[in-house]
Coordinates of C-alpha atoms in Angstrom, one line a residue:
X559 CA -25.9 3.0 -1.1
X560 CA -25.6 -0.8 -0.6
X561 CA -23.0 -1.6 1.6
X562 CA -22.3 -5.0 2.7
X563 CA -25.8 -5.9 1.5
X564 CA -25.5 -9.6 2.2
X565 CA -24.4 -9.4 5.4
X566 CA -27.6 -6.9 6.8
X567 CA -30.1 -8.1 4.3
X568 CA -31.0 -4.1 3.4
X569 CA -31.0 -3.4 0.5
X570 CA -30.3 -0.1 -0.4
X571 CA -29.7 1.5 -4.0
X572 CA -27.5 4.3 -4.3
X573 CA -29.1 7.8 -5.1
X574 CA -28.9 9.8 -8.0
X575 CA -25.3 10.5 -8.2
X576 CA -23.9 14.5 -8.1
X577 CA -22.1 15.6 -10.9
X578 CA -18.8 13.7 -10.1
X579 CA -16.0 16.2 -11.6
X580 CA -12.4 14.6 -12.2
X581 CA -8.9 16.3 -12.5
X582 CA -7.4 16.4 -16.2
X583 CA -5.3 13.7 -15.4
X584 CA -8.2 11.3 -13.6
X585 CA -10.3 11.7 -17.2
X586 CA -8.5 9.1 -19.6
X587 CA -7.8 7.0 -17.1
X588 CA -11.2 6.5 -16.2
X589 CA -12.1 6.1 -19.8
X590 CA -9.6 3.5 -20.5
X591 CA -11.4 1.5 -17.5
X592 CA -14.9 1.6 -20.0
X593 CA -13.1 1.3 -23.0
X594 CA -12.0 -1.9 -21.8
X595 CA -15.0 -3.1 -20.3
X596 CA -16.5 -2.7 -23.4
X597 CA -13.7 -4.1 -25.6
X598 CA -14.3 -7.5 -23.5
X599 CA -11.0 -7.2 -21.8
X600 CA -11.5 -9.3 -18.1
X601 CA -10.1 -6.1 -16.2
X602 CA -8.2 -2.9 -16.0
X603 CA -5.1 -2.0 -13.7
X604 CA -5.4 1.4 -12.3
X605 CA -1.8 2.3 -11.1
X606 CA -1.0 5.3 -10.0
X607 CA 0.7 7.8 -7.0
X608 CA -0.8 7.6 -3.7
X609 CA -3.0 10.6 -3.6
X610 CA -4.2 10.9 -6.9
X611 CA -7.4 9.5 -6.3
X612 CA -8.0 6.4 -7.9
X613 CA -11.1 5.5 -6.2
X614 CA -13.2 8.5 -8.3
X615 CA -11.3 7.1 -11.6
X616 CA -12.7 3.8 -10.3
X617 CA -16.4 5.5 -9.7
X618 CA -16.3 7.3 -13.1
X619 CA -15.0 4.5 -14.8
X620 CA -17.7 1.7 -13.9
X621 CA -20.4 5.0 -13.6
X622 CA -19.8 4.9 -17.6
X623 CA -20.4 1.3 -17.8
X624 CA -23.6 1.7 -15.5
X625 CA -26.0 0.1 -17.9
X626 CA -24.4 -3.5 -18.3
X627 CA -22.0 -3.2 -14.7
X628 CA -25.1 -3.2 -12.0
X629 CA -23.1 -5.0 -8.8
X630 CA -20.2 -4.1 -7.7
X631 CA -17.7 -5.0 -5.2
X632 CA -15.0 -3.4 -3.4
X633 CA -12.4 -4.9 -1.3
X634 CA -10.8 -2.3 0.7
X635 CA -8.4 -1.6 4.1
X636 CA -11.0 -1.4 6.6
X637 CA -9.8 1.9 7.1
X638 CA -10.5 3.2 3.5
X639 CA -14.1 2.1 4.4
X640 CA -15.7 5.4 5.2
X641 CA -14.1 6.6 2.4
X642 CA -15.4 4.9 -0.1
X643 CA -18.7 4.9 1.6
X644 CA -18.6 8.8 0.9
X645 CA -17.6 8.5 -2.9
X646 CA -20.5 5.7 -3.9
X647 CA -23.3 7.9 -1.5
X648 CA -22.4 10.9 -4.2
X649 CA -21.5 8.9 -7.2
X650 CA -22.7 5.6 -6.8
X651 CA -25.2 6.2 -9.9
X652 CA -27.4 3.2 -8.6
X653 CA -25.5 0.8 -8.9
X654 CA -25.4 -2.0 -6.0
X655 CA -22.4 -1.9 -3.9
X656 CA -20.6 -4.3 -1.7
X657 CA -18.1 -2.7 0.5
X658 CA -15.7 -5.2 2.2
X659 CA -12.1 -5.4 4.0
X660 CA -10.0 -8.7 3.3
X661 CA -10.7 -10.0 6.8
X662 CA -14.1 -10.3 6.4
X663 CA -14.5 -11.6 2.7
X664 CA -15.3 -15.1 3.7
X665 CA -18.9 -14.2 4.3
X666 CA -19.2 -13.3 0.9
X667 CA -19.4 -17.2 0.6
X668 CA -20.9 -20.8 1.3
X669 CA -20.0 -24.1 2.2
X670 CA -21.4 -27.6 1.3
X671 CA -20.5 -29.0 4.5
X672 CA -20.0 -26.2 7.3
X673 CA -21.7 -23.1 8.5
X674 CA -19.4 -20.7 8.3
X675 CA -20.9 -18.5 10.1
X676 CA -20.6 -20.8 13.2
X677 CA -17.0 -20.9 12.9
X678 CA -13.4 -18.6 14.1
X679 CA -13.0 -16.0 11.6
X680 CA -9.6 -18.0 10.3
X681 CA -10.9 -21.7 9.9
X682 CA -13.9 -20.1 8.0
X683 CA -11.7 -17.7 6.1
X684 CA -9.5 -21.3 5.3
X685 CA -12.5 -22.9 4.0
X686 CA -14.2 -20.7 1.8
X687 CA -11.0 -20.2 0.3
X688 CA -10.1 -24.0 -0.4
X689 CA -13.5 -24.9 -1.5
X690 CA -16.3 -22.1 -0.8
X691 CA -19.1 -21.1 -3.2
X692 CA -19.8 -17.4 -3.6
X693 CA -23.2 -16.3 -2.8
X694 CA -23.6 -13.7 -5.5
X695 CA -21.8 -13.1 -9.0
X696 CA -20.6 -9.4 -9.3
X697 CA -20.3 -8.1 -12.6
X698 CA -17.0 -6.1 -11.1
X699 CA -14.7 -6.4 -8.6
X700 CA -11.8 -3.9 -7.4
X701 CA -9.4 -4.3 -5.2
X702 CA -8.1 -1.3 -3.8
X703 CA -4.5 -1.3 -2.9
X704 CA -4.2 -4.2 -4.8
X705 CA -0.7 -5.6 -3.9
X706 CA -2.2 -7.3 -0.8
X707 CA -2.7 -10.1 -3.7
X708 CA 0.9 -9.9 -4.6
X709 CA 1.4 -13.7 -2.9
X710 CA -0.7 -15.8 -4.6
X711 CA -0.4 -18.8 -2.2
X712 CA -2.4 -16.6 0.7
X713 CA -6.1 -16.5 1.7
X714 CA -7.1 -13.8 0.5
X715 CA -5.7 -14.0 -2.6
X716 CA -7.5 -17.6 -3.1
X717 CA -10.8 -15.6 -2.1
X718 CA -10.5 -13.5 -4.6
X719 CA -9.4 -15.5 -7.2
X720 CA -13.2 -17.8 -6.4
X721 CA -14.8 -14.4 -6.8
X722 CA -13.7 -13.4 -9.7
X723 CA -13.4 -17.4 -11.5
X724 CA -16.7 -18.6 -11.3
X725 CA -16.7 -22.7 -11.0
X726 CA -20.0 -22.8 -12.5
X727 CA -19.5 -22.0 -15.8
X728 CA -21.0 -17.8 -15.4
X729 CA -19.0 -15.2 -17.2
X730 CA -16.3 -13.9 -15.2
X731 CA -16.6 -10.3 -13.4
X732 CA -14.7 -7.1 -14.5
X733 CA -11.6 -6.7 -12.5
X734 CA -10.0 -3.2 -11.1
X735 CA -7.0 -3.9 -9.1
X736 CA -5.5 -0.6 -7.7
X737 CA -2.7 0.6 -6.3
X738 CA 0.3 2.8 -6.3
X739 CA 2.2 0.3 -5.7
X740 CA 1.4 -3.2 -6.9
X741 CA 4.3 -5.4 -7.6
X742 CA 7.9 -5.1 -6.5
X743 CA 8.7 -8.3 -8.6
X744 CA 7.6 -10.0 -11.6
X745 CA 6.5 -13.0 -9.6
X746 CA 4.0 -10.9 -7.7
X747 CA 2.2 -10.0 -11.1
X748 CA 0.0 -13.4 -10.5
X749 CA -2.9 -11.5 -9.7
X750 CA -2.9 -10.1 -12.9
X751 CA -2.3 -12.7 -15.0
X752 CA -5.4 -12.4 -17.0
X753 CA -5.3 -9.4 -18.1
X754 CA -1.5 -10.0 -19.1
X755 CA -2.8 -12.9 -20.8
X756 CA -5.7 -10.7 -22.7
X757 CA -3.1 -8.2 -23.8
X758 CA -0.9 -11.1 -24.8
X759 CA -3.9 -13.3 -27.1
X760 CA -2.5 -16.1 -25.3
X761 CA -4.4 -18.2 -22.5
X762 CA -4.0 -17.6 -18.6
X763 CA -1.3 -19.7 -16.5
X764 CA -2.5 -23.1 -15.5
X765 CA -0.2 -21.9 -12.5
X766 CA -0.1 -18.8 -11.3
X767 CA 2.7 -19.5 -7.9
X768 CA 6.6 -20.4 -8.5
X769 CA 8.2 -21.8 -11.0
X770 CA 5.1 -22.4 -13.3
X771 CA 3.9 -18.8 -13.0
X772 CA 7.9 -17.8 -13.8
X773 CA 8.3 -20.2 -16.9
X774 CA 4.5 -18.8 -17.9
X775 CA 5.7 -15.5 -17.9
X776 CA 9.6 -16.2 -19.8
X777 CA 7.2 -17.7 -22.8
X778 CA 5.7 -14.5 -23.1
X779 CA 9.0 -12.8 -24.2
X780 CA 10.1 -12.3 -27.7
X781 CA 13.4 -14.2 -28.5
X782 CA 15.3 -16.1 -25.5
X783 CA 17.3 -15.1 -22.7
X784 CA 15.9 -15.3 -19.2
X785 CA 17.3 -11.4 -17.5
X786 CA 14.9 -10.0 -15.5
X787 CA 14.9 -6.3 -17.3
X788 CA 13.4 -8.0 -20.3
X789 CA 10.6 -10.1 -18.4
X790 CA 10.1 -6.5 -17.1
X791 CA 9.5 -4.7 -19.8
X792 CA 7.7 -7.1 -21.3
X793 CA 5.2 -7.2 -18.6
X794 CA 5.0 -3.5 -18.7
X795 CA 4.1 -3.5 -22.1
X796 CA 1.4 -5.8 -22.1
X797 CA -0.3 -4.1 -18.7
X798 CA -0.2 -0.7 -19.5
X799 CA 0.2 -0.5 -23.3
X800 CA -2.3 -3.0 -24.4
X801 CA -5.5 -1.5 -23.2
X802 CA -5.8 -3.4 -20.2
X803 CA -3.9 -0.6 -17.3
X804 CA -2.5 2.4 -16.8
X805 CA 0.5 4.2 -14.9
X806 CA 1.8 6.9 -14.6
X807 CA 4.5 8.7 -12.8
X808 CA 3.9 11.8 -10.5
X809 CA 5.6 14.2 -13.0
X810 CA 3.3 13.0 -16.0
X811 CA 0.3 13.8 -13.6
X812 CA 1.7 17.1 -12.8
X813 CA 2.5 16.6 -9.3
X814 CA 5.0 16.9 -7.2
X815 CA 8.2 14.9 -7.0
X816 CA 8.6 12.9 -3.7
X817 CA 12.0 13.8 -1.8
X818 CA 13.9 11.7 0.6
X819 CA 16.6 13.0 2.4
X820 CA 19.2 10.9 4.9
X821 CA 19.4 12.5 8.6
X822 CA 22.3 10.8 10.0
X823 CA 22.0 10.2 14.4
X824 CA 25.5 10.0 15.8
X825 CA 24.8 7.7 18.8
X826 CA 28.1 7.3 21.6
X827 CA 30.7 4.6 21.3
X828 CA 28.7 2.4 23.5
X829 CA 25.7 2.7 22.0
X830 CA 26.9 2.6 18.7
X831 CA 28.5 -1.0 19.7
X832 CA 24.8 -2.3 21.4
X833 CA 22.8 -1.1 18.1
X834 CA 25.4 -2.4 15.4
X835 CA 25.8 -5.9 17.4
X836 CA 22.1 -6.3 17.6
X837 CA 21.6 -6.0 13.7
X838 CA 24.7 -8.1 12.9
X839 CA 23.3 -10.9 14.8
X840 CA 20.1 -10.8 13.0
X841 CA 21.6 -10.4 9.6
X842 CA 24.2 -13.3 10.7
X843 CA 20.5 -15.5 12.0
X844 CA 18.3 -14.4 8.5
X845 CA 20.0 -12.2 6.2
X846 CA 18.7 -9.1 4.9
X847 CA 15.8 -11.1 2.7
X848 CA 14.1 -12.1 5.9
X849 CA 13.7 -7.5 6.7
X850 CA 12.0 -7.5 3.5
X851 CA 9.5 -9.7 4.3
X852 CA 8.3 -8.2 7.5
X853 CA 5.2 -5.4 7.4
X854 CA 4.5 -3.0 10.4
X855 CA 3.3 -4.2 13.3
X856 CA 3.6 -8.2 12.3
X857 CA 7.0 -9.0 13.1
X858 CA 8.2 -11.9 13.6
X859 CA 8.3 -12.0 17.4
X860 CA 9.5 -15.3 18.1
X861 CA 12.9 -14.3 16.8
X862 CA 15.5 -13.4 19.7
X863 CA 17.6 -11.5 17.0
X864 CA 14.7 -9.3 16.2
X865 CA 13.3 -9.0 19.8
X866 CA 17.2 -7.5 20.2
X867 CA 16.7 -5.2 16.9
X868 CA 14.0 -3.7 18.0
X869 CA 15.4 -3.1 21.6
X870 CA 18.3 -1.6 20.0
X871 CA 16.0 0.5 18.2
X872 CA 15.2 2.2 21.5
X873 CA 18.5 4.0 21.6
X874 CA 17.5 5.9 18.8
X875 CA 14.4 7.4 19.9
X876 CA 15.6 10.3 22.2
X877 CA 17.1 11.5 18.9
X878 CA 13.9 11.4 16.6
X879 CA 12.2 13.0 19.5
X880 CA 14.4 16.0 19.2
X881 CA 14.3 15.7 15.2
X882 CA 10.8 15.9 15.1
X883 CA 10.9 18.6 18.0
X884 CA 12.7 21.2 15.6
X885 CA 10.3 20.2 12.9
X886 CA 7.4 21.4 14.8
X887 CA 9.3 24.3 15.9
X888 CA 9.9 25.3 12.3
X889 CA 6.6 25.3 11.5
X890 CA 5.7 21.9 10.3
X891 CA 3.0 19.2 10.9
X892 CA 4.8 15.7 11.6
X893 CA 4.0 12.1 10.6
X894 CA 6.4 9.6 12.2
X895 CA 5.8 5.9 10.8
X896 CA 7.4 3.2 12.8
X897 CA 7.1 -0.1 12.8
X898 CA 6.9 -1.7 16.6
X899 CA 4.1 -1.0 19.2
X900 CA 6.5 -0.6 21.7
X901 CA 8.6 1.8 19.3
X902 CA 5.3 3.7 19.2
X903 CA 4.3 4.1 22.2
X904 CA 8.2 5.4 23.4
X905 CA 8.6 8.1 20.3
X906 CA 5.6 9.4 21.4
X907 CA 5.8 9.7 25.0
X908 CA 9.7 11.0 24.3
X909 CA 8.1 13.3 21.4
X910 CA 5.7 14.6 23.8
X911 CA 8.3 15.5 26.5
X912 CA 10.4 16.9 24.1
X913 CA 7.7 19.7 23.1
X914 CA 6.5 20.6 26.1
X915 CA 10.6 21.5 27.3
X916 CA 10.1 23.9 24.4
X917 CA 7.0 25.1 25.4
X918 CA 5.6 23.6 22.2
X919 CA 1.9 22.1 22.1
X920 CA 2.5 18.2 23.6
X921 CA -0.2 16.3 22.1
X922 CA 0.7 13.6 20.2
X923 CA -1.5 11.2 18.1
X924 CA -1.1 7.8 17.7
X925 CA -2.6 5.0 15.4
X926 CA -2.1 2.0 15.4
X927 CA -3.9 -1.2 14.5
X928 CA -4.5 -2.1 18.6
X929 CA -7.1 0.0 18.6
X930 CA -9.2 0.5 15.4
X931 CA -12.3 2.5 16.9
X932 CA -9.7 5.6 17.8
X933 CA -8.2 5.3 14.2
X934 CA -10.5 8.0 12.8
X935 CA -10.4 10.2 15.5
X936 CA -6.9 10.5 15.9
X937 CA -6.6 11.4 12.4
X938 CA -8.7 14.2 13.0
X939 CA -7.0 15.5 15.5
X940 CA -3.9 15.6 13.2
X941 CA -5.5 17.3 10.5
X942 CA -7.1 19.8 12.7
X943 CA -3.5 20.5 14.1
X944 CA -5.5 19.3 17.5
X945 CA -1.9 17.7 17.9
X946 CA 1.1 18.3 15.4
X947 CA 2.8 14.9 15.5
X948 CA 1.3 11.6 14.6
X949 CA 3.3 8.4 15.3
X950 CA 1.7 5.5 13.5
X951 CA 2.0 1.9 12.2
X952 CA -0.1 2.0 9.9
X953 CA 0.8 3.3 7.1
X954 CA -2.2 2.6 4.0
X955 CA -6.3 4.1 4.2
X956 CA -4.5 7.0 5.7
X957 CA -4.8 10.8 4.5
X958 CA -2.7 13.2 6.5
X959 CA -2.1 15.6 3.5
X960 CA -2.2 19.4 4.0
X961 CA -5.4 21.3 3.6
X962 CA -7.6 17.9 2.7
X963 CA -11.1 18.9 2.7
X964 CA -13.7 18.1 4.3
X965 CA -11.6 16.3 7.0
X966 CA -14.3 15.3 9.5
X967 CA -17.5 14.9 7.5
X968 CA -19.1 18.2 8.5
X969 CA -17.0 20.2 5.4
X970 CA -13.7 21.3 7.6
X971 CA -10.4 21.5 6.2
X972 CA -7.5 20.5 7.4
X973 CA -4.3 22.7 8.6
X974 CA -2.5 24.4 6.1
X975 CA 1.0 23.3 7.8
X976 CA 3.5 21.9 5.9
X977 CA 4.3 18.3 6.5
X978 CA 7.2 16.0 7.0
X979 CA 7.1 12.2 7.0
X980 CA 9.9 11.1 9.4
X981 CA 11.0 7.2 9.2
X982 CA 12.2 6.3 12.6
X983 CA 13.2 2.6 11.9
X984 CA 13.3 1.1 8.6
X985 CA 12.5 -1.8 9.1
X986 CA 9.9 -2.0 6.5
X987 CA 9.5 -3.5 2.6
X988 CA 10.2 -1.6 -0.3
X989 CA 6.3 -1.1 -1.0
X990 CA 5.7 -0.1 2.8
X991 CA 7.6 2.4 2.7
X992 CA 6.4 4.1 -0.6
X993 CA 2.9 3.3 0.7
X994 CA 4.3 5.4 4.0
X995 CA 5.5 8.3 1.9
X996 CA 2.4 8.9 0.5
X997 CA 0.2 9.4 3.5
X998 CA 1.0 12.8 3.8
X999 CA 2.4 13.7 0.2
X1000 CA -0.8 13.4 -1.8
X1001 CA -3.6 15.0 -3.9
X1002 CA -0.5 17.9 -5.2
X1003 CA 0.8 18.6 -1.7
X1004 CA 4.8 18.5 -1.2
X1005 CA 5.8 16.1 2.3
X1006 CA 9.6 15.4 2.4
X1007 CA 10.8 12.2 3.8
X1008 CA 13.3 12.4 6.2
X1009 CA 15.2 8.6 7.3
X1010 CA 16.8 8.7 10.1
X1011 CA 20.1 6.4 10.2
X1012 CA 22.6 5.1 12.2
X1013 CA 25.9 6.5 10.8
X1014 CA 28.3 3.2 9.7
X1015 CA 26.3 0.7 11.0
X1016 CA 24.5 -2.5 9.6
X1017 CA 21.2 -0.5 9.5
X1018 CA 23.0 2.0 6.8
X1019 CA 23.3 -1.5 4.8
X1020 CA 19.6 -2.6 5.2
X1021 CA 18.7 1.1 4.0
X1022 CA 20.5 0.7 1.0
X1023 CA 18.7 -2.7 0.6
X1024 CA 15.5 -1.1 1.5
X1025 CA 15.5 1.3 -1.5
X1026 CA 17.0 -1.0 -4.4
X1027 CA 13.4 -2.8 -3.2
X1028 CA 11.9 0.5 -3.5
X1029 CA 13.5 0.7 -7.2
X1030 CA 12.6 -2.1 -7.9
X1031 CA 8.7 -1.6 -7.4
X1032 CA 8.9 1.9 -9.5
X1033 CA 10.4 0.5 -12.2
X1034 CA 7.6 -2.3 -12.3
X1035 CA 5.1 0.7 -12.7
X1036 CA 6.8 2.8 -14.8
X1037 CA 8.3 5.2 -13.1
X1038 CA 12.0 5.0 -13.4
X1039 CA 13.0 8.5 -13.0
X1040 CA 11.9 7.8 -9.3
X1041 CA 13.8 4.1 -9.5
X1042 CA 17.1 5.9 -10.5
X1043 CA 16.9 8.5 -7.5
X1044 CA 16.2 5.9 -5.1
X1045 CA 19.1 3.5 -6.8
X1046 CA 21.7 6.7 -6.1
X1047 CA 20.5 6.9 -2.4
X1048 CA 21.2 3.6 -2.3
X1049 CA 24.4 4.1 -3.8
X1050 CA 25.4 6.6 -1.3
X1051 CA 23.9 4.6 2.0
X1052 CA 27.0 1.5 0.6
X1053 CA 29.5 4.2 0.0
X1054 CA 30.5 3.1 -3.2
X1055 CA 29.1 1.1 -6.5
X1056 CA 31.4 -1.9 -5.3
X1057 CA 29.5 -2.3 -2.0
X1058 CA 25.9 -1.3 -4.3
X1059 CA 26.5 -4.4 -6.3
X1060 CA 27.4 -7.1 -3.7
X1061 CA 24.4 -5.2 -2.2
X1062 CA 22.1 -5.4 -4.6
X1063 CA 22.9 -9.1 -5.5
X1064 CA 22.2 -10.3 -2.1
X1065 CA 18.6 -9.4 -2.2

């Protein structure tokens, strides 16, 4: 397997490939990724629940097209790394790969005036992506988890787009973007805008951010009228029912439906006052768009009124602790996403203390993105039931799913235990959290959700906002039987359609 040729100057073709065998439901999609390919189409989007394992439709789809697709690369979490590494050993069918993480795609490029190479990882990422030149043509690209394109004004999105719009004049590469969840608004669809365009006859945006990219998108629709629903559905068409992507719901791939349930905290009088007063402050400093916008462990720290949200978040940790506590005791494996470092590291001591008062195992692992070399590890230990909580921020490249095999490289499986995937802040994005679910509720196994909230306080209102977001993104990819159980949990979190609506219109 060729990984990262360029940067080690090894080459290294893949072996033979074993005989790769796909579910029922990973077979047509992976032949509507060569069907395309050989109809001409510029790519293929693969969306789909977490866990149903894109990256072998990915494999068998390109394996098919192995005779004119010889380079390949894939631009990956750096924590789905080893993963793939695994697939393309067994079923690279020698074909050259390239495995890279965003961070690092700059070196996949070079400069007329600077040596990259010389330079901070950000000033060289800047560069390459304003004016580098890429130092080898692929004949495909994917981009796992895909909506890390979804704003096309960033870096890495610009990176991309050089890779896979040659300035030279040489045909363009295939391109897989993948992901269960890949757009939670029309706008983010930029990325794939030609293959929109493809399934439309028409040509690509001239601009793909804003207003031009919005107006592009309106002259795609049949008749006039600007409402969302119909840019929508129009956009769904042309992706999945044009021969250039797929989706699918978990019900229409026979697995399991996810379920979310609300755990209410009753905190005291005082401490009800602190927590409430630290959200309405931020709310009243950046309104509820502002929590949409932040990702785990990337907050905006700089911002008093968050620095107080997340302090207030404290107060609910001795509770979560004795949530997760009973979990355990009732059998069950626990995942517990949050999204501060500090938040971390107190759920987990408090979890810890909390099992060992009843005389549970105390070891508790935790990931985070502090410290990537134990990342691995610490998973292990979770799906060996080495320790039976997890408290994490990251929440993508992350399989704690019951009974995985083959957990540690040397053919173990995991535990058996059921899991639980308990939220103990939300202060996440509607894709985070989906992306969160579906680290331990994946490849057919059943892991509730369980959000724990503040009973009639201004977090119950950025819950309800959380999961119109959430709506939002499963109706984008099809799945609206999900988007309308999310919408009544919403709903119920603004106690009333009245409060839903002024809810919903705020976003």
């Amino acid at each position: 397997m060729l990984v990262q040729e360029l940067l080690t100057g090894q080459r290294d073709i893949a072996p033979a490939p074993s005989v790769l065998q796909l579910r029922d439901y990973q077979a047509p999609r992976a032949e509507g990724i060569a069907a395309a390919h050989q109809a001409g189409a510029p790519g293929f989007a693969l969306v789909s629940p977490t866990g149903s394992g894109k990256t072998m439709t990915v494999l068998a789809g390109l394996n098919a097209r192995r005779a004119q697709v010889h380079t390949i690369l894939v631009v990956t979490k750096l924590g789905a790394v080893p993963a793939w590494r695994r697939a393309i050993t067994s079923y690279g069918a020698g074909q050259r790969w390239v495995v890279i993480n965003p961070e690092r795609l700059w070196r996949l490029f070079l400069h007329r005036q600077h040596n990259l190479g010389s330079l901070p990882a950000e000033r060289a990422s800047a560069l390459a992506a304003a004016s580098g030149l890429p130092r080898v043509l692929f004949d495909a690209v994917v981009v796992d988890e895909s909506q890390v394109l979804a704003a096309p004004d960033s870096v890495r999105s610009r990176l991309v787009y050089r890779l896979t719009h040659p300035q030279d004049g040489s045909p363009p590469p295939f391109f897989v973007p993948a992901s269960a969840t890949p757009f939670s608004t029309v706008q983010e669809t930029s990325y794939a805008a030609d293959l929109i365009a493809f399934a439309a006859r028409v040509q690509p945006p001239a601009d793909r951010t804003g207003t031009g990219y919005a107006q592009w998108v309106e002259s795609l629709r049949p008749g006039s009228g600007t409402d969302d629903d119909g840019s929508v559905k129009r956009i769904r068409e042309l992706l999945y029912r044009r021969g250039v992507g797929s989706t699918a719901t978990q019900e229409e791939l026979g697995l399991p439906t996810q379920r979310r349930e609300i755990h209410w905290i009753e905190l005291s009088t005082g401490e009800k006052e602190m927590y409430d007063g630290a959200w309405a402050q931020f709310i009243r400093t950046h309104g509820l768009r502002k929590l949409r916008e932040l990702r785990p462990g990337r907050a905006d720290r700089g911002s008093e009124a968050l620095r107080n949200v997340q302090k207030a978040s404290m107060l609910k940790v001795p509770h979560v602790a004795r949530h997760v506590a009973g979990l355990v005791q009732s059998g069950h494996q626990v995942v517990v996403p949050a999204w501060f470092l500090d938040t971390v590291d107190a759920l987990a001591a408090d979890i810890a203390r909390e099992l060992w008062a009843r005389h549970l195992p105390d070891h508790v692992s935790v990931i985070t993105g502090e410290q990537p070399g134990l990342r691995e590890a610490r998973r292990i230990a979770f799906q060996l039931g080495q320790s039976l909580v997890c408290v994490t921020n990251a929440v993508e490249a992350l399989n704690f799913q019951a009974g995985e095999r083959d957990v540690d490289g040397a053919g173990t499986t995991a535990t058996t235990a059921p899991r639980i995937t308990v939220f103990a802040d939300v202060l996440c994005g509607g894709k985070q959290s989906l992306q969160a679910e579906g680290r331990a509720q994946r490849d057919g196994q059943v892991a509730p959700s369980h959000y724990l909230v503040v009973r009639g306080t201004q977090e119950q209102l950025w819950l309800a906002s959380a999961f119109w977001a959430l709506a939002g993104t499963q109706e984008l990819v099809h799945s609206s039987a999900d988007a309308t159980s999310l919408e009544e949990l919403a709903y119920l979190l603004d106690d009333g359609a009245g409060q839903a609506a002024s809810t919903k219109a705020s976003l």
